[in-house]
Coordinates of C-alpha atoms in Angstrom, one line a residue:
X971 CA 0.4 -30.2 12.8
X972 CA 2.3 -32.9 14.6
X973 CA 4.1 -32.2 17.9
X974 CA 7.8 -32.1 17.9
X975 CA 9.8 -34.9 19.6
X976 CA 12.0 -32.5 21.6
X977 CA 10.3 -29.6 23.2
X978 CA 12.3 -26.4 23.3
X979 CA 12.1 -22.9 24.7
X980 CA 12.1 -20.5 21.8
X981 CA 12.6 -16.7 21.9
X982 CA 11.1 -14.9 18.9
X983 CA 11.9 -11.3 18.1
X984 CA 9.1 -9.3 16.5
X985 CA 6.6 -11.8 17.6
X986 CA 3.6 -9.5 17.8
X987 CA 2.8 -9.4 14.1
X988 CA 3.5 -10.8 10.6
X989 CA 6.0 -13.6 10.5
X990 CA 6.9 -13.4 14.1
X991 CA 3.3 -14.0 15.3
X992 CA 2.8 -16.8 12.7
X993 CA 6.0 -18.4 14.0
X994 CA 4.9 -18.2 17.6
X995 CA 1.6 -19.9 16.7
X996 CA 3.2 -22.6 14.7
X997 CA 5.8 -23.4 17.4
X998 CA 3.1 -23.5 20.1
X999 CA 1.1 -26.0 18.1
X1000 CA 4.1 -28.2 18.0
X1001 CA 4.5 -28.2 21.7
X1002 CA 7.3 -25.7 22.2
X1003 CA 7.4 -23.0 24.8
X1004 CA 7.5 -19.5 23.2
X1005 CA 8.5 -16.2 24.6
X1006 CA 8.3 -13.3 22.1
X1007 CA 9.1 -9.6 22.1
X1008 CA 6.3 -7.1 21.7
X1009 CA 6.2 -3.3 21.6
X1010 CA 2.5 -2.5 22.0
X1011 CA -0.3 -3.8 24.3
X1012 CA -2.2 -5.0 21.2
X1013 CA 0.7 -7.1 20.1
X1014 CA 1.1 -8.5 23.6
X1015 CA -2.6 -9.4 23.6
X1016 CA -2.3 -11.2 20.3
X1017 CA 0.6 -13.2 21.8
X1018 CA -1.3 -14.1 24.9
X1019 CA -4.3 -15.2 22.9
X1020 CA -2.0 -17.5 20.9
X1021 CA -0.5 -18.9 24.2
X1022 CA 2.9 -17.2 24.1
X1023 CA 4.5 -15.1 26.8
X1024 CA 5.1 -11.5 25.6
X1025 CA 8.1 -9.5 26.9
X1026 CA 9.2 -5.9 26.2
X1027 CA 13.0 -5.9 25.8
X1028 CA 14.9 -3.0 24.1
X1029 CA 16.1 -4.9 21.0
X1030 CA 18.8 -2.4 20.4
X1031 CA 20.5 -3.2 23.7
X1032 CA 22.2 -6.5 24.1
X1033 CA 21.9 -6.5 27.9
X1034 CA 18.1 -6.0 27.7
X1035 CA 17.8 -8.9 25.2
X1036 CA 20.1 -11.1 27.3
X1037 CA 17.8 -10.6 30.4
X1038 CA 14.8 -11.8 28.3
X1039 CA 16.8 -14.8 27.0
X1040 CA 17.8 -15.8 30.5
X1041 CA 14.3 -15.4 31.8
X1042 CA 13.0 -17.6 29.0
X1043 CA 15.8 -20.1 29.3
X1044 CA 15.9 -20.0 25.6
X1045 CA 17.3 -22.9 23.6
X1046 CA 16.7 -21.3 20.2
X1047 CA 16.3 -17.7 18.9
X1048 CA 14.1 -16.9 15.9
X1049 CA 15.1 -13.4 14.7
X1050 CA 12.0 -12.3 12.9
X1051 CA 12.2 -8.6 13.5
X1052 CA 13.8 -8.0 10.1
X1053 CA 10.3 -8.6 8.7
X1054 CA 9.7 -4.8 8.5
X1055 CA 12.2 -4.8 5.6
X1056 CA 10.8 -7.8 3.8
X1057 CA 7.1 -7.1 3.1
X1058 CA 5.7 -6.2 -0.3
X1059 CA 7.9 -4.2 -2.7
X1060 CA 5.3 -1.5 -2.8
X1061 CA 6.5 -0.6 0.7
X1062 CA 10.1 -0.3 -0.3
X1063 CA 10.5 3.2 0.9
X1064 CA 9.8 2.0 4.5
X1065 CA 12.5 -0.6 4.0
X1066 CA 15.1 2.0 3.3
X1067 CA 14.1 4.1 6.3
X1068 CA 14.6 1.3 8.8
X1069 CA 17.9 -0.2 7.5
X1070 CA 20.0 1.3 10.3
X1071 CA 17.5 0.0 12.9
X1072 CA 17.7 -3.5 11.3
X1073 CA 21.5 -3.5 11.7
X1074 CA 21.4 -2.3 15.3
X1075 CA 18.8 -4.8 16.3
X1076 CA 20.6 -7.7 14.7
X1077 CA 23.9 -6.8 16.3
X1078 CA 22.3 -6.6 19.8
X1079 CA 20.3 -9.8 19.5
X1080 CA 23.2 -11.7 18.1
X1081 CA 25.5 -10.6 20.9
X1082 CA 23.0 -11.5 23.5
X1083 CA 22.3 -14.9 21.9
X1084 CA 26.1 -15.7 21.8
X1085 CA 26.5 -14.7 25.5
X1086 CA 23.5 -16.8 26.5
X1087 CA 24.8 -19.7 24.5
X1088 CA 21.7 -20.6 22.4
X1089 CA 21.9 -23.9 20.5
X1090 CA 20.5 -22.5 17.3
X1091 CA 19.9 -19.1 15.8
X1092 CA 17.5 -18.6 12.8
X1093 CA 17.3 -15.2 11.2
X1094 CA 15.1 -13.7 8.5
X1095 CA 16.7 -12.1 5.5
X1096 CA 15.7 -11.2 1.9
X1097 CA 15.8 -12.8 -1.5
X1098 CA 16.1 -9.4 -3.2
X1099 CA 19.7 -9.3 -2.0
X1100 CA 20.7 -11.6 -4.9
X1101 CA 21.9 -10.0 -8.2
X1102 CA 19.2 -10.6 -10.8
X1103 CA 20.0 -13.3 -13.3
X1104 CA 18.5 -15.4 -16.1
X1105 CA 17.6 -18.2 -13.7
X1106 CA 16.2 -18.5 -10.2
X1107 CA 18.9 -17.5 -7.7
X1108 CA 20.4 -20.3 -5.6
X1109 CA 22.4 -20.2 -2.4
X1110 CA 25.9 -19.0 -3.1
X1111 CA 25.0 -16.8 -6.1
X1112 CA 26.3 -13.3 -6.3
X1113 CA 24.8 -10.6 -4.2
X1114 CA 23.7 -7.2 -5.5
X1115 CA 26.1 -4.2 -5.2
X1116 CA 24.0 -1.2 -4.3
X1117 CA 24.2 1.2 -1.4
X1118 CA 20.4 0.9 -0.8
X1119 CA 20.9 -2.8 0.3
X1120 CA 24.0 -2.2 2.4
X1121 CA 22.3 -2.4 5.8
X1122 CA 20.7 -5.7 5.0
X1123 CA 23.9 -7.2 3.7
X1124 CA 25.8 -5.9 6.7
X1125 CA 23.3 -7.6 9.0
X1126 CA 24.0 -10.9 7.3
X1127 CA 27.8 -10.4 7.4
X1128 CA 27.5 -9.7 11.1
X1129 CA 25.7 -13.0 11.7
X1130 CA 28.2 -14.9 9.6
X1131 CA 31.1 -13.5 11.7
X1132 CA 29.5 -14.3 15.0
X1133 CA 30.0 -17.5 17.0
X1134 CA 26.4 -18.6 16.4
X1135 CA 25.2 -21.7 14.6
X1136 CA 22.0 -21.7 12.5
X1137 CA 20.4 -20.4 9.4
X1138 CA 19.9 -17.1 7.5
X1139 CA 16.6 -17.5 5.6
X1140 CA 16.5 -15.4 2.4
X1141 CA 12.8 -15.3 1.7
X1142 CA 10.7 -14.0 -1.2
X1143 CA 8.5 -11.0 -0.6
X1144 CA 6.4 -11.8 2.6
X1145 CA 2.6 -11.3 2.6
X1146 CA -0.3 -12.4 4.7
X1147 CA -3.3 -11.3 6.8
X1148 CA -1.0 -10.0 9.7
X1149 CA 1.5 -8.3 7.3
X1150 CA 1.3 -4.5 7.5
X1151 CA 2.4 -3.9 3.9
X1152 CA -0.2 -6.3 2.6
X1153 CA -2.9 -4.5 4.6
X1154 CA -1.7 -1.2 3.3
X1155 CA -1.9 -2.3 -0.3
X1156 CA -5.4 -3.7 0.3
X1157 CA -6.4 -0.3 1.7
X1158 CA -5.1 1.4 -1.4
X1159 CA -7.0 -1.0 -3.6
X1160 CA -10.2 -0.5 -1.7
X1161 CA -9.7 3.3 -1.9
X1162 CA -9.3 3.0 -5.7
X1163 CA -5.9 4.7 -5.6
X1164 CA -3.5 4.3 -8.4
X1165 CA -0.8 1.8 -7.4
X1166 CA 2.9 1.9 -8.3
X1167 CA 3.4 -0.5 -11.2
X1168 CA 5.9 -3.4 -11.4
X1169 CA 5.9 -6.0 -14.2
X1170 CA 9.1 -7.9 -13.4
X1171 CA 8.7 -11.5 -12.0
X1172 CA 9.5 -12.0 -8.3
X1173 CA 9.2 -14.8 -5.6
X1174 CA 6.7 -14.6 -2.8
X1175 CA 5.9 -16.5 0.4
X1176 CA 2.9 -16.4 2.8
X1177 CA 3.7 -15.7 6.4
X1178 CA 2.4 -19.0 7.6
X1179 CA 4.6 -20.9 5.1
X1180 CA 7.6 -18.9 6.3
X1181 CA 6.7 -19.8 9.8
X1182 CA 6.7 -23.5 8.8
X1183 CA 10.2 -23.0 7.4
X1184 CA 11.4 -21.7 10.7
X1185 CA 9.8 -24.7 12.5
X1186 CA 11.5 -27.1 10.1
X1187 CA 14.9 -25.5 10.5
X1188 CA 14.5 -25.4 14.3
X1189 CA 13.7 -29.1 14.6
X1190 CA 16.2 -30.3 12.0
X1191 CA 18.3 -33.1 13.4
X1192 CA 21.5 -32.0 11.5
X1193 CA 23.5 -29.6 13.5
X1194 CA 24.5 -26.5 11.5
X1195 CA 28.1 -25.2 11.6
X1196 CA 28.1 -21.4 11.6
X1197 CA 25.4 -19.4 9.9
X1198 CA 24.2 -21.0 6.6
X1199 CA 22.1 -19.2 4.0
X1200 CA 19.0 -21.0 2.7
X1201 CA 16.3 -19.7 0.4
X1202 CA 12.5 -19.9 1.0
X1203 CA 9.8 -19.0 -1.5
X1204 CA 6.6 -20.4 -3.0
X1205 CA 6.4 -22.4 -6.2
X1206 CA 5.2 -19.8 -8.7
X1207 CA 6.7 -16.4 -9.4
X1208 CA 4.6 -13.4 -10.4
X1209 CA 4.9 -9.6 -10.8
X1210 CA 4.0 -7.0 -8.2
X1211 CA 1.1 -6.1 -10.5
X1212 CA -0.2 -9.7 -10.3
X1213 CA 0.1 -9.4 -6.5
X1214 CA -2.2 -6.3 -6.5
X1215 CA -4.7 -8.1 -8.8
X1216 CA -4.7 -11.1 -6.5
X1217 CA -5.7 -8.8 -3.6
X1218 CA -8.5 -7.2 -5.6
X1219 CA -9.8 -10.6 -6.6
X1220 CA -9.7 -11.9 -3.0
X1221 CA -11.6 -8.8 -1.8
X1222 CA -14.2 -9.1 -4.6
X1223 CA -13.2 -5.9 -6.3
X1224 CA -12.5 -4.8 -9.9
X1225 CA -8.9 -4.9 -11.2
X1226 CA -6.7 -2.2 -9.7
X1227 CA -5.4 0.9 -11.5
X1228 CA -1.7 1.5 -11.9
X1229 CA 0.1 4.7 -12.1
X1230 CA 1.8 5.5 -15.4
X1231 CA 5.2 7.0 -15.9
X1232 CA 5.4 10.7 -15.6
X1233 CA 6.9 13.0 -18.2
X1234 CA 9.8 14.0 -16.0
X1235 CA 10.3 10.7 -14.1
X1236 CA 13.6 10.2 -15.7
X1237 CA 14.9 13.2 -13.9
X1238 CA 14.0 11.9 -10.5
X1239 CA 16.4 9.7 -8.6
X1240 CA 15.0 6.2 -8.1
X1241 CA 14.0 5.1 -4.6
X1242 CA 14.4 1.6 -3.2
X1243 CA 10.7 1.0 -3.9
X1244 CA 11.3 1.9 -7.6
X1245 CA 14.3 -0.5 -7.8
X1246 CA 12.4 -3.4 -6.2
X1247 CA 9.4 -3.0 -8.4
X1248 CA 11.6 -2.9 -11.5
X1249 CA 14.0 -5.8 -10.6
X1250 CA 13.5 -9.4 -11.3
X1251 CA 13.8 -11.2 -7.9
X1252 CA 13.2 -14.9 -8.4
X1253 CA 14.8 -17.4 -6.0
X1254 CA 14.9 -21.2 -5.8
X1255 CA 13.9 -23.2 -2.7
X1256 CA 15.1 -26.6 -4.0
X1257 CA 17.6 -27.0 -1.1
X1258 CA 15.0 -26.3 1.5
X1259 CA 12.6 -28.9 0.0
X1260 CA 15.2 -31.6 -0.6
X1261 CA 17.0 -31.4 2.7
X1262 CA 14.2 -30.4 5.1
X1263 CA 11.1 -31.7 3.4
X1264 CA 9.3 -28.3 3.4
X1265 CA 6.3 -27.7 1.1
X1266 CA 4.3 -24.5 0.9
X1267 CA 0.7 -24.5 1.7
X1268 CA 0.0 -21.6 -0.6
X1269 CA 1.8 -22.4 -3.8
X1270 CA 0.3 -19.4 -5.7
X1271 CA -0.2 -15.9 -4.6
X1272 CA -4.0 -16.2 -5.4
X1273 CA -4.3 -18.9 -2.7
X1274 CA -2.3 -16.9 -0.2
X1275 CA -4.3 -13.7 -0.7
X1276 CA -7.6 -15.6 -0.3
X1277 CA -6.3 -16.7 3.1
X1278 CA -5.3 -13.2 4.0
X1279 CA -8.7 -11.8 3.1
X1280 CA -10.3 -14.5 5.3
X1281 CA -8.2 -13.3 8.2
X1282 CA -9.3 -9.7 7.6
X1283 CA -13.0 -10.7 7.5
X1284 CA -12.6 -12.6 10.8
X1285 CA -11.0 -9.5 12.4
X1286 CA -13.9 -7.4 11.2
X1287 CA -16.4 -9.9 12.6
X1288 CA -14.8 -10.1 16.0
X1289 CA -13.2 -6.9 17.3
X1290 CA -11.2 -7.8 20.4
X1291 CA -10.7 -4.1 21.2
X1292 CA -14.5 -3.4 21.5
X1293 CA -14.8 -6.5 23.7
X1294 CA -12.1 -5.4 26.1
X1295 CA -13.2 -1.8 26.2
X1296 CA -16.8 -2.7 27.0
X1297 CA -16.3 -5.6 29.4
X1298 CA -12.8 -5.7 30.9
X1299 CA -13.6 -3.5 33.9
X1300 CA -16.9 -5.3 34.6
X1301 CA -15.2 -8.7 34.3
X1302 CA -12.4 -7.7 36.6
X1303 CA -14.8 -6.4 39.2
X1304 CA -16.9 -9.6 39.0
X1305 CA -13.8 -11.8 39.4
X1306 CA -12.7 -9.7 42.4
X1307 CA -16.1 -10.0 44.0
X1308 CA -16.2 -13.7 43.4
X1309 CA -12.7 -14.1 45.0
X1310 CA -13.8 -12.3 48.1
X1311 CA -17.2 -13.9 48.4
X1312 CA -19.0 -10.7 47.9
X1313 CA -22.7 -11.4 47.8
X1314 CA -24.6 -10.0 44.9
X1315 CA -27.1 -7.3 45.9
X1316 CA -30.7 -8.2 46.3
X1317 CA -32.9 -7.2 43.4
X1318 CA -34.9 -4.0 44.1
X1319 CA -38.5 -4.4 43.3
X1320 CA -40.4 -1.4 42.1
X1321 CA -43.0 0.0 44.5
X1322 CA -46.5 -1.1 43.6
X1323 CA -49.4 1.3 44.0
X1324 CA -52.5 -0.4 45.6
X1325 CA -55.3 -0.7 43.0
X1326 CA -58.0 0.4 45.5
X1327 CA -56.0 3.4 46.6
X1328 CA -55.3 4.4 43.1
X1329 CA -59.0 4.1 42.2
X1330 CA -60.0 6.3 45.2
X1331 CA -57.4 8.9 44.4
X1332 CA -58.3 9.3 40.8
X1333 CA -61.4 11.5 40.4
X1334 CA -64.1 10.3 38.1
X1335 CA -64.2 12.3 34.8
X1336 CA -67.1 14.7 34.4
X1337 CA -69.2 13.7 31.4
X1338 CA -69.3 16.3 28.7
X1339 CA -72.8 16.8 27.2
X1340 CA -73.0 16.4 23.4
X1341 CA -73.7 19.5 21.4
X1342 CA -77.3 19.8 20.2
X1343 CA -77.9 19.6 16.6
X1344 CA -78.1 22.9 14.8
X1345 CA -81.6 24.3 14.1
X1346 CA -83.1 23.3 10.8
X1347 CA -86.1 24.5 8.9
X1348 CA -86.3 21.5 6.7
X1349 CA -85.0 18.1 6.0
X1350 CA -81.3 19.2 6.0
X1351 CA -79.3 16.1 6.9
X1352 CA -77.3 16.1 10.2
X1353 CA -73.7 17.4 9.8
X1354 CA -71.5 16.2 12.7
X1355 CA -68.5 18.4 11.7
X1356 CA -70.6 21.5 11.6
X1357 CA -71.9 20.7 15.1
X1358 CA -68.4 20.4 16.4
X1359 CA -67.5 23.8 15.0
X1360 CA -70.5 25.3 16.5
X1361 CA -69.6 23.9 19.9
X1362 CA -66.0 25.2 19.7
X1363 CA -67.4 28.6 18.7
X1364 CA -69.8 28.6 21.7
X1365 CA -67.0 27.8 24.1
X1366 CA -64.8 30.5 22.7
X1367 CA -67.5 33.0 23.2
X1368 CA -68.0 31.9 26.8
X1369 CA -64.3 32.2 27.6
X1370 CA -64.3 35.7 26.0
X1371 CA -67.2 36.8 28.2
X1372 CA -65.5 35.5 31.4
X1373 CA -62.3 37.4 30.6
X1374 CA -64.3 40.6 30.0
X1375 CA -66.1 40.1 33.3
X1376 CA -62.8 39.8 35.2
X1377 CA -61.3 42.8 33.5

């Protein structure tokens, strides 16, 4: 990946996993400085291994985010934390549970970015906010009217009404090796659990391809006015069932099993997951390709799932947690000793026993006479086993006689 002409300082929200981590890596490769938010030590370790600086702001408080932006001297903000509402549709129930948090985080980050005066703001949003139609949805098409999607649409409206300039990226369903919903579906496939079925076509995008979208928008020479919506998805559309089959094939497993409709399912109110699995969610990325020259690396979901499976295999082969648990304390002590010129202890040699003294101390074993052969009146052949039994019997009688004498 070629380096960017103008190096910028970029602040990434949700940079410890999924799209945020992929974006941090992509921007670092292009020579930008990256500061990213993390919420766990494992996420911070992943960012440090990539070369980014992890910070721990409260994304729900504008003052906390503003402090992080000022520390980073951020030129651009990539708001990737909405990723927890944009994974696979099989995790739609989790999307609904975090809608209010998404709106609160977006409001705080947008306020902090406006007060700091960032030059460009790029936010992740979702292609499933379009109303389903006969053709692939394009920018400006009608949005869906459903209370389940209200927090996501409210977050977009908040950004459009702000003083920020940048892009709102409506992406297809996001998947990849660092995507939690992809890993959860893979675990369900490996456990042979029945999966929720979905046959409607939808658009998808690998996390690395979405990171490349953010990099292209960040480095675009044209200055955006206000917040502009732009779509991002791979070339081919497929159903959620095809997504599960692609995971199974990438893992070398048989085709997954899908749950059928229950007898009384029509009485149950549909959840957001049910709606996403049943809806046709296909979007067009023509504007992104024509104006910014973006091309996906993984044009099909089969290619992307193969890449995700490779990431999982690498994680299984090299477990960073085991390494740090076993060697972190020893490495820290060695570094400290080296810094203070602490000499290594001399090796302690084991005490050697003189051969002559050992020979004198050890008594010589008393030779044991062999048992005489049993008496024989004729040419009976010698039986060694019987001689041993006779010897044991004789010794037993001697021991018995000694005990009787002592008693």
